[in-house]
């Protein structure tokens, strides 16, 4: 019970700090500029599959981020999001999401 009370007090202190601790409405975002002439490439891939009532639903999301250091205080780059969805029989492989499924759709869903 004592541990529960201590945890509860810490949560209340954390919430009150989060709500009342901000003195201004300006949000600060921590970031850094990559060095001039250097490149940064980030890739994120996610593959999810589930079986529901004898059907296999597979979902793929790929995020690609590229940055180039133009100057000492300026970067330029682009982001792209690729998604693919596959709906088919339960016996179908989850990798049919990349093509070859009975019902498959894919495309760029965001470019920035």
mmCIF file of N, CA, C and O in Angstrom:
data_model
loop_
_atom_site.group_PDB
_atom_site.id
_atom_site.type_symbol
_atom_site.label_atom_id
_atom_site.label_comp_id
_atom_site.label_asym_id
_atom_site.label_seq_id
_atom_site.Cartn_x
_atom_site.Cartn_y
_atom_site.Cartn_z
ATOM 1 N N UNK A 1 0.823 -1.191 0.000
ATOM 2 C CA UNK A 1 0.000 0.000 0.000
ATOM 3 C C UNK A 1 0.867 1.255 0.000
ATOM 4 O O UNK A 1 0.519 2.239 -0.636
ATOM 5 N N UNK A 2 1.998 1.211 0.725
ATOM 6 C CA UNK A 2 2.884 2.363 0.792
ATOM 7 C C UNK A 2 3.485 2.662 -0.582
ATOM 8 O O UNK A 2 3.631 3.812 -0.974
ATOM 9 N N UNK A 3 3.827 1.597 -1.325
ATOM 10 C CA UNK A 3 4.363 1.758 -2.673
ATOM 11 C C UNK A 3 3.318 2.404 -3.587
ATOM 12 O O UNK A 3 3.643 3.267 -4.396
ATOM 13 N N UNK A 4 2.068 2.002 -3.435
ATOM 14 C CA UNK A 4 0.987 2.584 -4.241
ATOM 15 C C UNK A 4 0.840 4.074 -3.958
ATOM 16 O O UNK A 4 0.691 4.883 -4.864
ATOM 17 N N UNK A 5 0.909 4.461 -2.676
ATOM 18 C CA UNK A 5 0.784 5.872 -2.315
ATOM 19 C C UNK A 5 1.941 6.681 -2.883
ATOM 20 O O UNK A 5 1.755 7.785 -3.386
ATOM 21 N N UNK A 6 3.156 6.117 -2.824
ATOM 22 C CA UNK A 6 4.320 6.820 -3.363
ATOM 23 C C UNK A 6 4.202 7.009 -4.866
ATOM 24 O O UNK A 6 4.498 8.080 -5.392
ATOM 25 N N UNK A 7 3.771 5.969 -5.573
ATOM 26 C CA UNK A 7 3.597 6.058 -7.023
ATOM 27 C C UNK A 7 2.519 7.066 -7.368
ATOM 28 O O UNK A 7 2.657 7.845 -8.315
ATOM 29 N N UNK A 8 1.430 7.083 -6.599
ATOM 30 C CA UNK A 8 0.338 8.026 -6.836
ATOM 31 C C UNK A 8 0.819 9.465 -6.657
ATOM 32 O O UNK A 8 0.501 10.349 -7.452
ATOM 33 N N UNK A 9 1.615 9.708 -5.626
ATOM 34 C CA UNK A 9 2.137 11.057 -5.374
ATOM 35 C C UNK A 9 3.057 11.493 -6.512
ATOM 36 O O UNK A 9 2.996 12.627 -6.980
ATOM 37 N N UNK A 10 3.903 10.586 -7.005
ATOM 38 C CA UNK A 10 4.791 10.921 -8.120
ATOM 39 C C UNK A 10 4.005 11.253 -9.383
ATOM 40 O O UNK A 10 4.367 12.159 -10.129
ATOM 41 N N UNK A 11 2.927 10.516 -9.636
ATOM 42 C CA UNK A 11 2.095 10.798 -10.806
ATOM 43 C C UNK A 11 1.443 12.162 -10.681
ATOM 44 O O UNK A 11 1.412 12.948 -11.628
ATOM 45 N N UNK A 12 0.923 12.488 -9.511
ATOM 46 C CA UNK A 12 0.285 13.797 -9.294
ATOM 47 C C UNK A 12 1.308 14.916 -9.472
ATOM 48 O O UNK A 12 1.032 15.929 -10.116
ATOM 49 N N UNK A 13 2.519 14.745 -8.941
ATOM 50 C CA UNK A 13 3.556 15.773 -9.102
ATOM 51 C C UNK A 13 3.918 15.931 -10.572
ATOM 52 O O UNK A 13 4.060 17.048 -11.072
ATOM 53 N N UNK A 14 4.043 14.823 -11.286
ATOM 54 C CA UNK A 14 4.373 14.888 -12.707
ATOM 55 C C UNK A 14 3.293 15.568 -13.513
ATOM 56 O O UNK A 14 3.574 16.395 -14.388
ATOM 57 N N UNK A 15 2.027 15.257 -13.237
ATOM 58 C CA UNK A 15 0.929 15.895 -13.962
ATOM 59 C C UNK A 15 0.845 17.380 -13.658
ATOM 60 O O UNK A 15 0.611 18.193 -14.551
ATOM 61 N N UNK A 16 1.018 17.744 -12.392
ATOM 62 C CA UNK A 16 0.939 19.171 -12.061
ATOM 63 C C UNK A 16 2.095 19.946 -12.681
ATOM 64 O O UNK A 16 1.925 21.083 -13.101
ATOM 65 N N UNK A 17 3.263 19.328 -12.768
ATOM 66 C CA UNK A 17 4.396 19.990 -13.420
ATOM 67 C C UNK A 17 4.123 20.158 -14.907
ATOM 68 O O UNK A 17 4.408 21.200 -15.491
ATOM 69 N N UNK A 18 3.544 19.132 -15.529
ATOM 70 C CA UNK A 18 3.260 19.200 -16.957
ATOM 71 C C UNK A 18 2.197 20.245 -17.259
ATOM 72 O O UNK A 18 2.268 20.935 -18.269
ATOM 73 N N UNK A 19 1.184 20.367 -16.396
ATOM 74 C CA UNK A 19 0.081 21.290 -16.660
ATOM 75 C C UNK A 19 0.430 22.716 -16.254
ATOM 76 O O UNK A 19 0.238 23.658 -17.001
ATOM 77 N N UNK A 20 0.970 22.897 -15.050
ATOM 78 C CA UNK A 20 1.186 24.230 -14.513
ATOM 79 C C UNK A 20 2.619 24.720 -14.668
ATOM 80 O O UNK A 20 2.906 25.871 -14.421
ATOM 81 N N UNK A 21 3.537 23.848 -15.073
ATOM 82 C CA UNK A 21 4.937 24.214 -15.154
ATOM 83 C C UNK A 21 5.293 25.063 -16.353
ATOM 84 O O UNK A 21 6.300 25.745 -16.361
ATOM 85 N N UNK A 22 4.461 25.050 -17.407
ATOM 86 C CA UNK A 22 4.761 25.850 -18.597
ATOM 87 C C UNK A 22 4.451 27.310 -18.326
ATOM 88 O O UNK A 22 3.352 27.670 -17.960
ATOM 89 N N UNK A 23 5.432 28.151 -18.536
ATOM 90 C CA UNK A 23 5.244 29.574 -18.298
ATOM 91 C C UNK A 23 4.907 30.327 -19.574
ATOM 92 O O UNK A 23 4.489 31.452 -19.538
ATOM 93 N N UNK A 24 5.107 29.669 -20.727
ATOM 94 C CA UNK A 24 4.778 30.330 -21.975
ATOM 95 C C UNK A 24 4.093 29.326 -22.892
ATOM 96 O O UNK A 24 4.201 28.121 -22.713
ATOM 97 N N UNK A 25 3.388 29.833 -23.862
ATOM 98 C CA UNK A 25 2.670 28.950 -24.782
ATOM 99 C C UNK A 25 3.542 28.516 -25.951
ATOM 100 O O UNK A 25 3.104 27.769 -26.799
ATOM 101 N N UNK A 26 4.783 28.972 -26.009
ATOM 102 C CA UNK A 26 5.696 28.614 -27.082
ATOM 103 C C UNK A 26 6.281 27.243 -26.810
ATOM 104 O O UNK A 26 6.772 26.973 -25.727
ATOM 105 N N UNK A 27 6.234 26.381 -27.812
ATOM 106 C CA UNK A 27 6.814 25.049 -27.683
ATOM 107 C C UNK A 27 8.206 25.060 -28.284
ATOM 108 O O UNK A 27 8.447 25.660 -29.317
ATOM 109 N N UNK A 28 9.110 24.370 -27.646
ATOM 110 C CA UNK A 28 10.473 24.256 -28.137
ATOM 111 C C UNK A 28 10.687 22.844 -28.673
ATOM 112 O O UNK A 28 10.340 21.874 -28.018
ATOM 113 N N UNK A 29 11.247 22.745 -29.853
ATOM 114 C CA UNK A 29 11.537 21.453 -30.463
ATOM 115 C C UNK A 29 13.050 21.335 -30.567
ATOM 116 O O UNK A 29 13.703 22.155 -31.211
ATOM 117 N N UNK A 30 13.588 20.326 -29.937
ATOM 118 C CA UNK A 30 15.032 20.111 -29.986
ATOM 119 C C UNK A 30 15.399 19.510 -31.340
ATOM 120 O O UNK A 30 14.793 18.546 -31.793
ATOM 121 N N UNK A 31 16.363 20.104 -31.985
ATOM 122 C CA UNK A 31 16.814 19.579 -33.267
ATOM 123 C C UNK A 31 18.258 19.992 -33.473
ATOM 124 O O UNK A 31 18.794 20.825 -32.756
ATOM 125 N N UNK A 32 18.876 19.410 -34.478
ATOM 126 C CA UNK A 32 20.243 19.784 -34.802
ATOM 127 C C UNK A 32 20.394 19.806 -36.311
ATOM 128 O O UNK A 32 19.649 19.163 -37.041
ATOM 129 N N UNK A 33 21.356 20.561 -36.761
ATOM 130 C CA UNK A 33 21.651 20.669 -38.182
ATOM 131 C C UNK A 33 22.822 19.744 -38.472
ATOM 132 O O UNK A 33 23.816 19.735 -37.746
ATOM 133 N N UNK A 34 22.705 18.948 -39.537
ATOM 134 C CA UNK A 34 23.823 18.074 -39.878
ATOM 135 C C UNK A 34 24.923 18.910 -40.527
ATOM 136 O O UNK A 34 24.658 19.979 -41.086
ATOM 137 N N UNK A 35 26.171 18.476 -40.452
ATOM 138 C CA UNK A 35 27.284 19.274 -40.987
ATOM 139 C C UNK A 35 27.146 19.538 -42.490
ATOM 140 O O UNK A 35 26.561 18.743 -43.229
ATOM 141 N N UNK A 36 27.702 20.648 -42.916
ATOM 142 C CA UNK A 36 27.643 21.057 -44.319
ATOM 143 C C UNK A 36 28.309 19.998 -45.199
ATOM 144 O O UNK A 36 29.387 19.500 -44.900
ATOM 145 N N UNK A 37 27.615 19.623 -46.289
ATOM 146 C CA UNK A 37 28.130 18.646 -47.244
ATOM 147 C C UNK A 37 27.890 17.199 -46.870
ATOM 148 O O UNK A 37 28.256 16.298 -47.623
ATOM 149 N N UNK A 38 27.254 16.935 -45.743
ATOM 150 C CA UNK A 38 27.005 15.544 -45.349
ATOM 151 C C UNK A 38 25.562 15.151 -45.655
ATOM 152 O O UNK A 38 24.695 15.986 -45.860
ATOM 153 N N UNK A 39 25.327 13.848 -45.684
ATOM 154 C CA UNK A 39 24.021 13.282 -46.012
ATOM 155 C C UNK A 39 23.519 12.467 -44.831
ATOM 156 O O UNK A 39 24.302 11.905 -44.080
ATOM 157 N N UNK A 40 22.200 12.367 -44.724
ATOM 158 C CA UNK A 40 21.579 11.510 -43.724
ATOM 159 C C UNK A 40 20.395 10.819 -44.376
ATOM 160 O O UNK A 40 19.526 11.472 -44.953
ATOM 161 N N UNK A 41 20.375 9.500 -44.302
ATOM 162 C CA UNK A 41 19.267 8.714 -44.845
ATOM 163 C C UNK A 41 18.708 7.857 -43.719
ATOM 164 O O UNK A 41 19.452 7.152 -43.040
ATOM 165 N N UNK A 42 17.387 7.933 -43.522
ATOM 166 C CA UNK A 42 16.722 7.118 -42.510
ATOM 167 C C UNK A 42 15.647 6.286 -43.193
ATOM 168 O O UNK A 42 14.863 6.803 -43.993
ATOM 169 N N UNK A 43 15.609 5.016 -42.851
ATOM 170 C CA UNK A 43 14.599 4.104 -43.379
ATOM 171 C C UNK A 43 13.870 3.453 -42.211
ATOM 172 O O UNK A 43 14.489 3.066 -41.224
ATOM 173 N N UNK A 44 12.565 3.325 -42.333
ATOM 174 C CA UNK A 44 11.764 2.612 -41.342
ATOM 175 C C UNK A 44 10.808 1.720 -42.102
ATOM 176 O O UNK A 44 10.106 2.164 -43.019
ATOM 177 N N UNK A 45 10.779 0.442 -41.748
ATOM 178 C CA UNK A 45 9.888 -0.520 -42.398
ATOM 179 C C UNK A 45 9.039 -1.206 -41.344
ATOM 180 O O UNK A 45 9.536 -1.574 -40.274
ATOM 181 N N UNK A 46 7.762 -1.395 -41.647
ATOM 182 C CA UNK A 46 6.849 -2.070 -40.747
ATOM 183 C C UNK A 46 5.987 -3.026 -41.559
ATOM 184 O O UNK A 46 5.393 -2.631 -42.564
ATOM 185 N N UNK A 47 5.924 -4.274 -41.145
ATOM 186 C CA UNK A 47 5.106 -5.288 -41.798
ATOM 187 C C UNK A 47 4.223 -5.922 -40.740
ATOM 188 O O UNK A 47 4.717 -6.444 -39.741
ATOM 189 N N UNK A 48 2.900 -5.857 -40.938
ATOM 190 C CA UNK A 48 1.936 -6.386 -39.979
ATOM 191 C C UNK A 48 0.945 -7.256 -40.724
ATOM 192 O O UNK A 48 0.503 -6.923 -41.824
ATOM 193 N N UNK A 49 0.582 -8.381 -40.113
ATOM 194 C CA UNK A 49 -0.383 -9.281 -40.740
ATOM 195 C C UNK A 49 -1.295 -9.857 -39.673
ATOM 196 O O UNK A 49 -0.872 -10.105 -38.542
ATOM 197 N N UNK A 50 -2.553 -10.064 -40.044
ATOM 198 C CA UNK A 50 -3.505 -10.682 -39.122
ATOM 199 C C UNK A 50 -4.478 -11.547 -39.911
ATOM 200 O O UNK A 50 -4.732 -11.292 -41.090
ATOM 201 N N UNK A 51 -5.003 -12.562 -39.259
ATOM 202 C CA UNK A 51 -6.010 -13.429 -39.868
ATOM 203 C C UNK A 51 -7.333 -13.187 -39.178
ATOM 204 O O UNK A 51 -7.430 -13.285 -37.954
ATOM 205 N N UNK A 52 -8.353 -12.874 -39.966
ATOM 206 C CA UNK A 52 -9.685 -12.627 -39.446
ATOM 207 C C UNK A 52 -10.669 -13.391 -40.318
ATOM 208 O O UNK A 52 -10.734 -13.168 -41.533
ATOM 209 N N UNK A 53 -11.412 -14.294 -39.710
ATOM 210 C CA UNK A 53 -12.447 -15.100 -40.382
ATOM 211 C C UNK A 53 -11.964 -15.640 -41.730
ATOM 212 O O UNK A 53 -12.526 -15.343 -42.781
ATOM 213 N N UNK A 54 -10.894 -16.448 -41.690
ATOM 214 C CA UNK A 54 -10.323 -17.128 -42.856
ATOM 215 C C UNK A 54 -9.784 -16.190 -43.927
ATOM 216 O O UNK A 54 -9.665 -16.579 -45.081
ATOM 217 N N UNK A 55 -9.504 -14.964 -43.571
ATOM 218 C CA UNK A 55 -8.885 -14.008 -44.498
ATOM 219 C C UNK A 55 -7.607 -13.466 -43.863
ATOM 220 O O UNK A 55 -7.562 -13.214 -42.668
ATOM 221 N N UNK A 56 -6.573 -13.304 -44.679
ATOM 222 C CA UNK A 56 -5.323 -12.729 -44.203
ATOM 223 C C UNK A 56 -5.242 -11.282 -44.680
ATOM 224 O O UNK A 56 -5.350 -10.996 -45.862
ATOM 225 N N UNK A 57 -5.069 -10.380 -43.738
ATOM 226 C CA UNK A 57 -4.883 -8.959 -44.027
ATOM 227 C C UNK A 57 -3.434 -8.611 -43.697
ATOM 228 O O UNK A 57 -2.999 -8.798 -42.566
ATOM 229 N N UNK A 58 -2.698 -8.110 -44.666
ATOM 230 C CA UNK A 58 -1.300 -7.742 -44.467
ATOM 231 C C UNK A 58 -1.116 -6.270 -44.809
ATOM 232 O O UNK A 58 -1.683 -5.784 -45.787
ATOM 233 N N UNK A 59 -0.304 -5.596 -44.004
ATOM 234 C CA UNK A 59 -0.093 -4.165 -44.174
ATOM 235 C C UNK A 59 1.401 -3.874 -44.116
ATOM 236 O O UNK A 59 2.093 -4.349 -43.222
ATOM 237 N N UNK A 60 1.896 -3.079 -45.036
ATOM 238 C CA UNK A 60 3.301 -2.674 -45.062
ATOM 239 C C UNK A 60 3.362 -1.151 -45.114
ATOM 240 O O UNK A 60 2.626 -0.509 -45.855
ATOM 241 N N UNK A 61 4.266 -0.575 -44.310
ATOM 242 C CA UNK A 61 4.533 0.861 -44.338
ATOM 243 C C UNK A 61 6.035 1.063 -44.388
ATOM 244 O O UNK A 61 6.763 0.466 -43.597
ATOM 245 N N UNK A 62 6.480 1.880 -45.309
ATOM 246 C CA UNK A 62 7.895 2.226 -45.416
ATOM 247 C C UNK A 62 8.056 3.733 -45.381
ATOM 248 O O UNK A 62 7.377 4.448 -46.118
ATOM 249 N N UNK A 63 8.919 4.215 -44.506
ATOM 250 C CA UNK A 63 9.202 5.648 -44.407
ATOM 251 C C UNK A 63 10.639 5.877 -44.831
ATOM 252 O O UNK A 63 11.552 5.189 -44.379
ATOM 253 N N UNK A 64 10.851 6.853 -45.701
ATOM 254 C CA UNK A 64 12.180 7.201 -46.184
ATOM 255 C C UNK A 64 12.399 8.683 -45.912
ATOM 256 O O UNK A 64 11.593 9.515 -46.327
ATOM 257 N N UNK A 65 13.483 9.017 -45.209
ATOM 258 C CA UNK A 65 13.849 10.404 -44.933
ATOM 259 C C UNK A 65 15.259 10.640 -45.444
ATOM 260 O O UNK A 65 16.154 9.835 -45.198
ATOM 261 N N UNK A 66 15.465 11.760 -46.140
ATOM 262 C CA UNK A 66 16.788 12.116 -46.649
ATOM 263 C C UNK A 66 17.065 13.573 -46.291
ATOM 264 O O UNK A 66 16.211 14.437 -46.485
ATOM 265 N N UNK A 67 18.249 13.845 -45.770
ATOM 266 C CA UNK A 67 18.672 15.205 -45.444
ATOM 267 C C UNK A 67 20.056 15.457 -46.028
ATOM 268 O O UNK A 67 20.901 14.568 -46.046
ATOM 269 N N UNK A 68 20.273 16.693 -46.468
ATOM 270 C CA UNK A 68 21.571 17.119 -46.964
ATOM 271 C C UNK A 68 21.925 18.438 -46.296
ATOM 272 O O UNK A 68 21.104 19.369 -46.258
ATOM 273 N N UNK A 69 23.115 18.540 -45.747
ATOM 274 C CA UNK A 69 23.568 19.759 -45.091
ATOM 275 C C UNK A 69 24.029 20.786 -46.109
ATOM 276 O O UNK A 69 25.105 20.665 -46.670
ATOM 277 N N UNK A 70 23.211 21.802 -46.362
ATOM 278 C CA UNK A 70 23.524 22.827 -47.353
ATOM 279 C C UNK A 70 24.490 23.854 -46.778
ATOM 280 O O UNK A 70 25.458 24.246 -47.431
ATOM 281 N N UNK A 71 24.238 24.290 -45.585
ATOM 282 C CA UNK A 71 25.082 25.300 -44.946
ATOM 283 C C UNK A 71 25.239 24.988 -43.475
ATOM 284 O O UNK A 71 24.712 23.994 -42.978
ATOM 285 N N UNK A 72 25.931 25.862 -42.745
ATOM 286 C CA UNK A 72 26.135 25.594 -41.319
ATOM 287 C C UNK A 72 24.852 25.668 -40.490
ATOM 288 O O UNK A 72 24.799 25.133 -39.396
ATOM 289 N N UNK A 73 23.804 26.314 -41.019
ATOM 290 C CA UNK A 73 22.541 26.419 -40.276
ATOM 291 C C UNK A 73 21.327 26.057 -41.115
ATOM 292 O O UNK A 73 20.202 26.453 -40.798
ATOM 293 N N UNK A 74 21.526 25.280 -42.202
ATOM 294 C CA UNK A 74 20.408 24.989 -43.098
ATOM 295 C C UNK A 74 20.554 23.591 -43.685
ATOM 296 O O UNK A 74 21.620 23.222 -44.173
ATOM 297 N N UNK A 75 19.473 22.809 -43.619
ATOM 298 C CA UNK A 75 19.385 21.484 -44.232
ATOM 299 C C UNK A 75 18.268 21.482 -45.261
ATOM 300 O O UNK A 75 17.304 22.244 -45.153
ATOM 301 N N UNK A 76 18.388 20.625 -46.241
ATOM 302 C CA UNK A 76 17.325 20.426 -47.212
ATOM 303 C C UNK A 76 17.138 18.918 -47.359
ATOM 304 O O UNK A 76 18.085 18.151 -47.242
ATOM 305 N N UNK A 77 15.901 18.491 -47.570
ATOM 306 C CA UNK A 77 15.657 17.056 -47.667
ATOM 307 C C UNK A 77 14.242 16.760 -48.096
ATOM 308 O O UNK A 77 13.475 17.649 -48.464
ATOM 309 N N UNK A 78 13.888 15.478 -48.069
ATOM 310 C CA UNK A 78 12.533 15.066 -48.410
ATOM 311 C C UNK A 78 12.142 13.852 -47.580
ATOM 312 O O UNK A 78 12.983 13.116 -47.067
ATOM 313 N N UNK A 79 10.844 13.657 -47.445
ATOM 314 C CA UNK A 79 10.262 12.501 -46.765
ATOM 315 C C UNK A 79 9.291 11.835 -47.725
ATOM 316 O O UNK A 79 8.596 12.517 -48.485
ATOM 317 N N UNK A 80 9.218 10.520 -47.671
ATOM 318 C CA UNK A 80 8.252 9.770 -48.475
ATOM 319 C C UNK A 80 7.705 8.627 -47.638
ATOM 320 O O UNK A 80 8.432 8.009 -46.862
ATOM 321 N N UNK A 81 6.419 8.364 -47.793
ATOM 322 C CA UNK A 81 5.762 7.260 -47.101
ATOM 323 C C UNK A 81 5.132 6.352 -48.156
ATOM 324 O O UNK A 81 4.369 6.805 -48.996
ATOM 325 N N UNK A 82 5.471 5.078 -48.072
ATOM 326 C CA UNK A 82 4.951 4.084 -49.008
ATOM 327 C C UNK A 82 4.102 3.108 -48.207
ATOM 328 O O UNK A 82 4.541 2.604 -47.165
ATOM 329 N N UNK A 83 2.906 2.831 -48.693
ATOM 330 C CA UNK A 83 2.034 1.873 -48.008
ATOM 331 C C UNK A 83 1.511 0.853 -48.998
ATOM 332 O O UNK A 83 1.281 1.159 -50.169
ATOM 333 N N UNK A 84 1.295 -0.339 -48.494
ATOM 334 C CA UNK A 84 0.728 -1.411 -49.295
ATOM 335 C C UNK A 84 -0.179 -2.246 -48.411
ATOM 336 O O UNK A 84 0.144 -2.516 -47.259
ATOM 337 N N UNK A 85 -1.321 -2.645 -48.961
ATOM 338 C CA UNK A 85 -2.307 -3.441 -48.246
ATOM 339 C C UNK A 85 -2.661 -4.641 -49.106
ATOM 340 O O UNK A 85 -2.854 -4.511 -50.312
ATOM 341 N N UNK A 86 -2.750 -5.805 -48.475
ATOM 342 C CA UNK A 86 -3.099 -7.035 -49.178
ATOM 343 C C UNK A 86 -4.212 -7.750 -48.427
ATOM 344 O O UNK A 86 -4.125 -7.941 -47.214
ATOM 345 N N UNK A 87 -5.248 -8.118 -49.127
ATOM 346 C CA UNK A 87 -6.359 -8.875 -48.556
ATOM 347 C C UNK A 87 -6.489 -10.170 -49.351
ATOM 348 O O UNK A 87 -6.595 -10.138 -50.574
ATOM 349 N N UNK A 88 -6.473 -11.304 -48.691
ATOM 350 C CA UNK A 88 -6.545 -12.570 -49.399
ATOM 351 C C UNK A 88 -6.915 -13.705 -48.474
ATOM 352 O O UNK A 88 -7.222 -13.501 -47.295
ATOM 353 N N UNK A 89 -6.866 -14.932 -48.975
ATOM 354 C CA UNK A 89 -7.199 -16.090 -48.132
ATOM 355 C C UNK A 89 -6.154 -16.301 -47.042
ATOM 356 O O UNK A 89 -5.018 -15.849 -47.151
ATOM 357 N N UNK A 90 -6.553 -16.999 -45.978
ATOM 358 C CA UNK A 90 -5.682 -17.187 -44.823
ATOM 359 C C UNK A 90 -4.406 -17.951 -45.170
ATOM 360 O O UNK A 90 -3.362 -17.744 -44.569
ATOM 361 N N UNK A 91 -4.453 -18.788 -46.174
ATOM 362 C CA UNK A 91 -3.288 -19.587 -46.561
ATOM 363 C C UNK A 91 -2.242 -18.762 -47.315
ATOM 364 O O UNK A 91 -1.136 -19.230 -47.553
ATOM 365 N N UNK A 92 -2.577 -17.540 -47.672
ATOM 366 C CA UNK A 92 -1.672 -16.687 -48.441
ATOM 367 C C UNK A 92 -0.506 -16.198 -47.582
ATOM 368 O O UNK A 92 -0.652 -15.919 -46.400
ATOM 369 N N UNK A 93 0.670 -16.075 -48.172
ATOM 370 C CA UNK A 93 1.861 -15.599 -47.473
ATOM 371 C C UNK A 93 1.717 -14.117 -47.135
ATOM 372 O O UNK A 93 1.104 -13.354 -47.883
ATOM 373 N N UNK A 94 2.318 -13.706 -46.015
ATOM 374 C CA UNK A 94 2.268 -12.288 -45.642
ATOM 375 C C UNK A 94 3.084 -11.438 -46.605
ATOM 376 O O UNK A 94 2.861 -10.241 -46.720
ATOM 377 N N UNK A 95 4.003 -12.049 -47.339
ATOM 378 C CA UNK A 95 4.850 -11.294 -48.263
ATOM 379 C C UNK A 95 4.148 -10.994 -49.590
ATOM 380 O O UNK A 95 4.707 -10.312 -50.436
ATOM 381 N N UNK A 96 2.915 -11.460 -49.755
ATOM 382 C CA UNK A 96 2.126 -11.100 -50.935
ATOM 383 C C UNK A 96 1.729 -9.628 -50.904
ATOM 384 O O UNK A 96 1.242 -9.085 -51.868
ATOM 385 N N UNK A 97 1.963 -8.971 -49.766
ATOM 386 C CA UNK A 97 1.674 -7.545 -49.659
ATOM 387 C C UNK A 97 2.556 -6.744 -50.620
ATOM 388 O O UNK A 97 2.220 -5.637 -51.016
ATOM 389 N N UNK A 98 3.686 -7.321 -51.036
ATOM 390 C CA UNK A 98 4.579 -6.644 -51.971
ATOM 391 C C UNK A 98 4.193 -6.890 -53.427
ATOM 392 O O UNK A 98 4.864 -6.434 -54.329
ATOM 393 N N UNK A 99 3.106 -7.590 -53.671
ATOM 394 C CA UNK A 99 2.614 -7.841 -55.024
ATOM 395 C C UNK A 99 2.208 -9.286 -55.192
ATOM 396 O O UNK A 99 2.727 -10.180 -54.543
ATOM 397 N N UNK A 100 1.240 -9.532 -56.053
ATOM 398 C CA UNK A 100 0.821 -10.884 -56.355
ATOM 399 C C UNK A 100 -0.375 -11.377 -55.581
ATOM 400 O O UNK A 100 -0.738 -12.541 -55.691
ATOM 401 N N UNK A 101 -1.002 -10.539 -54.791
ATOM 402 C CA UNK A 101 -2.170 -10.955 -54.030
ATOM 403 C C UNK A 101 -3.431 -10.785 -54.870
ATOM 404 O O UNK A 101 -3.444 -10.087 -55.882
ATOM 405 N N UNK A 102 -4.507 -11.436 -54.437
ATOM 406 C CA UNK A 102 -5.795 -11.308 -55.123
ATOM 407 C C UNK A 102 -6.263 -9.853 -55.075
ATOM 408 O O UNK A 102 -6.644 -9.275 -56.081
ATOM 409 N N UNK A 103 -6.221 -9.288 -53.891
ATOM 410 C CA UNK A 103 -6.584 -7.876 -53.714
ATOM 411 C C UNK A 103 -5.398 -7.175 -53.080
ATOM 412 O O UNK A 103 -5.109 -7.366 -51.910
ATOM 413 N N UNK A 104 -4.715 -6.359 -53.857
ATOM 414 C CA UNK A 104 -3.514 -5.670 -53.388
ATOM 415 C C UNK A 104 -3.564 -4.235 -53.887
ATOM 416 O O UNK A 104 -3.875 -3.993 -55.045
ATOM 417 N N UNK A 105 -3.286 -3.302 -53.004
ATOM 418 C CA UNK A 105 -3.163 -1.899 -53.431
ATOM 419 C C UNK A 105 -1.952 -1.294 -52.739
ATOM 420 O O UNK A 105 -1.654 -1.622 -51.588
ATOM 421 N N UNK A 106 -1.268 -0.438 -53.452
ATOM 422 C CA UNK A 106 -0.040 0.164 -52.929
ATOM 423 C C UNK A 106 0.165 1.525 -53.556
ATOM 424 O O UNK A 106 -0.379 1.813 -54.632
ATOM 425 N N UNK A 107 0.959 2.355 -52.897
ATOM 426 C CA UNK A 107 1.283 3.644 -53.463
ATOM 427 C C UNK A 107 1.947 4.552 -52.465
ATOM 428 O O UNK A 107 2.113 4.214 -51.292
ATOM 429 N N UNK A 108 2.364 5.727 -52.944
ATOM 430 C CA UNK A 108 2.904 6.771 -52.095
ATOM 431 C C UNK A 108 1.726 7.439 -51.398
ATOM 432 O O UNK A 108 0.803 7.904 -52.042
ATOM 433 N N UNK A 109 1.770 7.492 -50.079
ATOM 434 C CA UNK A 109 0.683 8.132 -49.362
ATOM 435 C C UNK A 109 1.056 9.502 -48.832
ATOM 436 O O UNK A 109 0.192 10.256 -48.433
ATOM 437 N N UNK A 110 2.361 9.817 -48.830
ATOM 438 C CA UNK A 110 2.790 11.148 -48.395
ATOM 439 C C UNK A 110 4.162 11.445 -48.970
ATOM 440 O O UNK A 110 5.021 10.581 -49.007
ATOM 441 N N UNK A 111 4.312 12.660 -49.442
ATOM 442 C CA UNK A 111 5.601 13.128 -49.923
ATOM 443 C C UNK A 111 5.780 14.539 -49.387
ATOM 444 O O UNK A 111 4.869 15.364 -49.466
ATOM 445 N N UNK A 112 6.932 14.819 -48.839
ATOM 446 C CA UNK A 112 7.150 16.144 -48.291
ATOM 447 C C UNK A 112 8.571 16.591 -48.451
ATOM 448 O O UNK A 112 9.462 15.853 -48.727
#
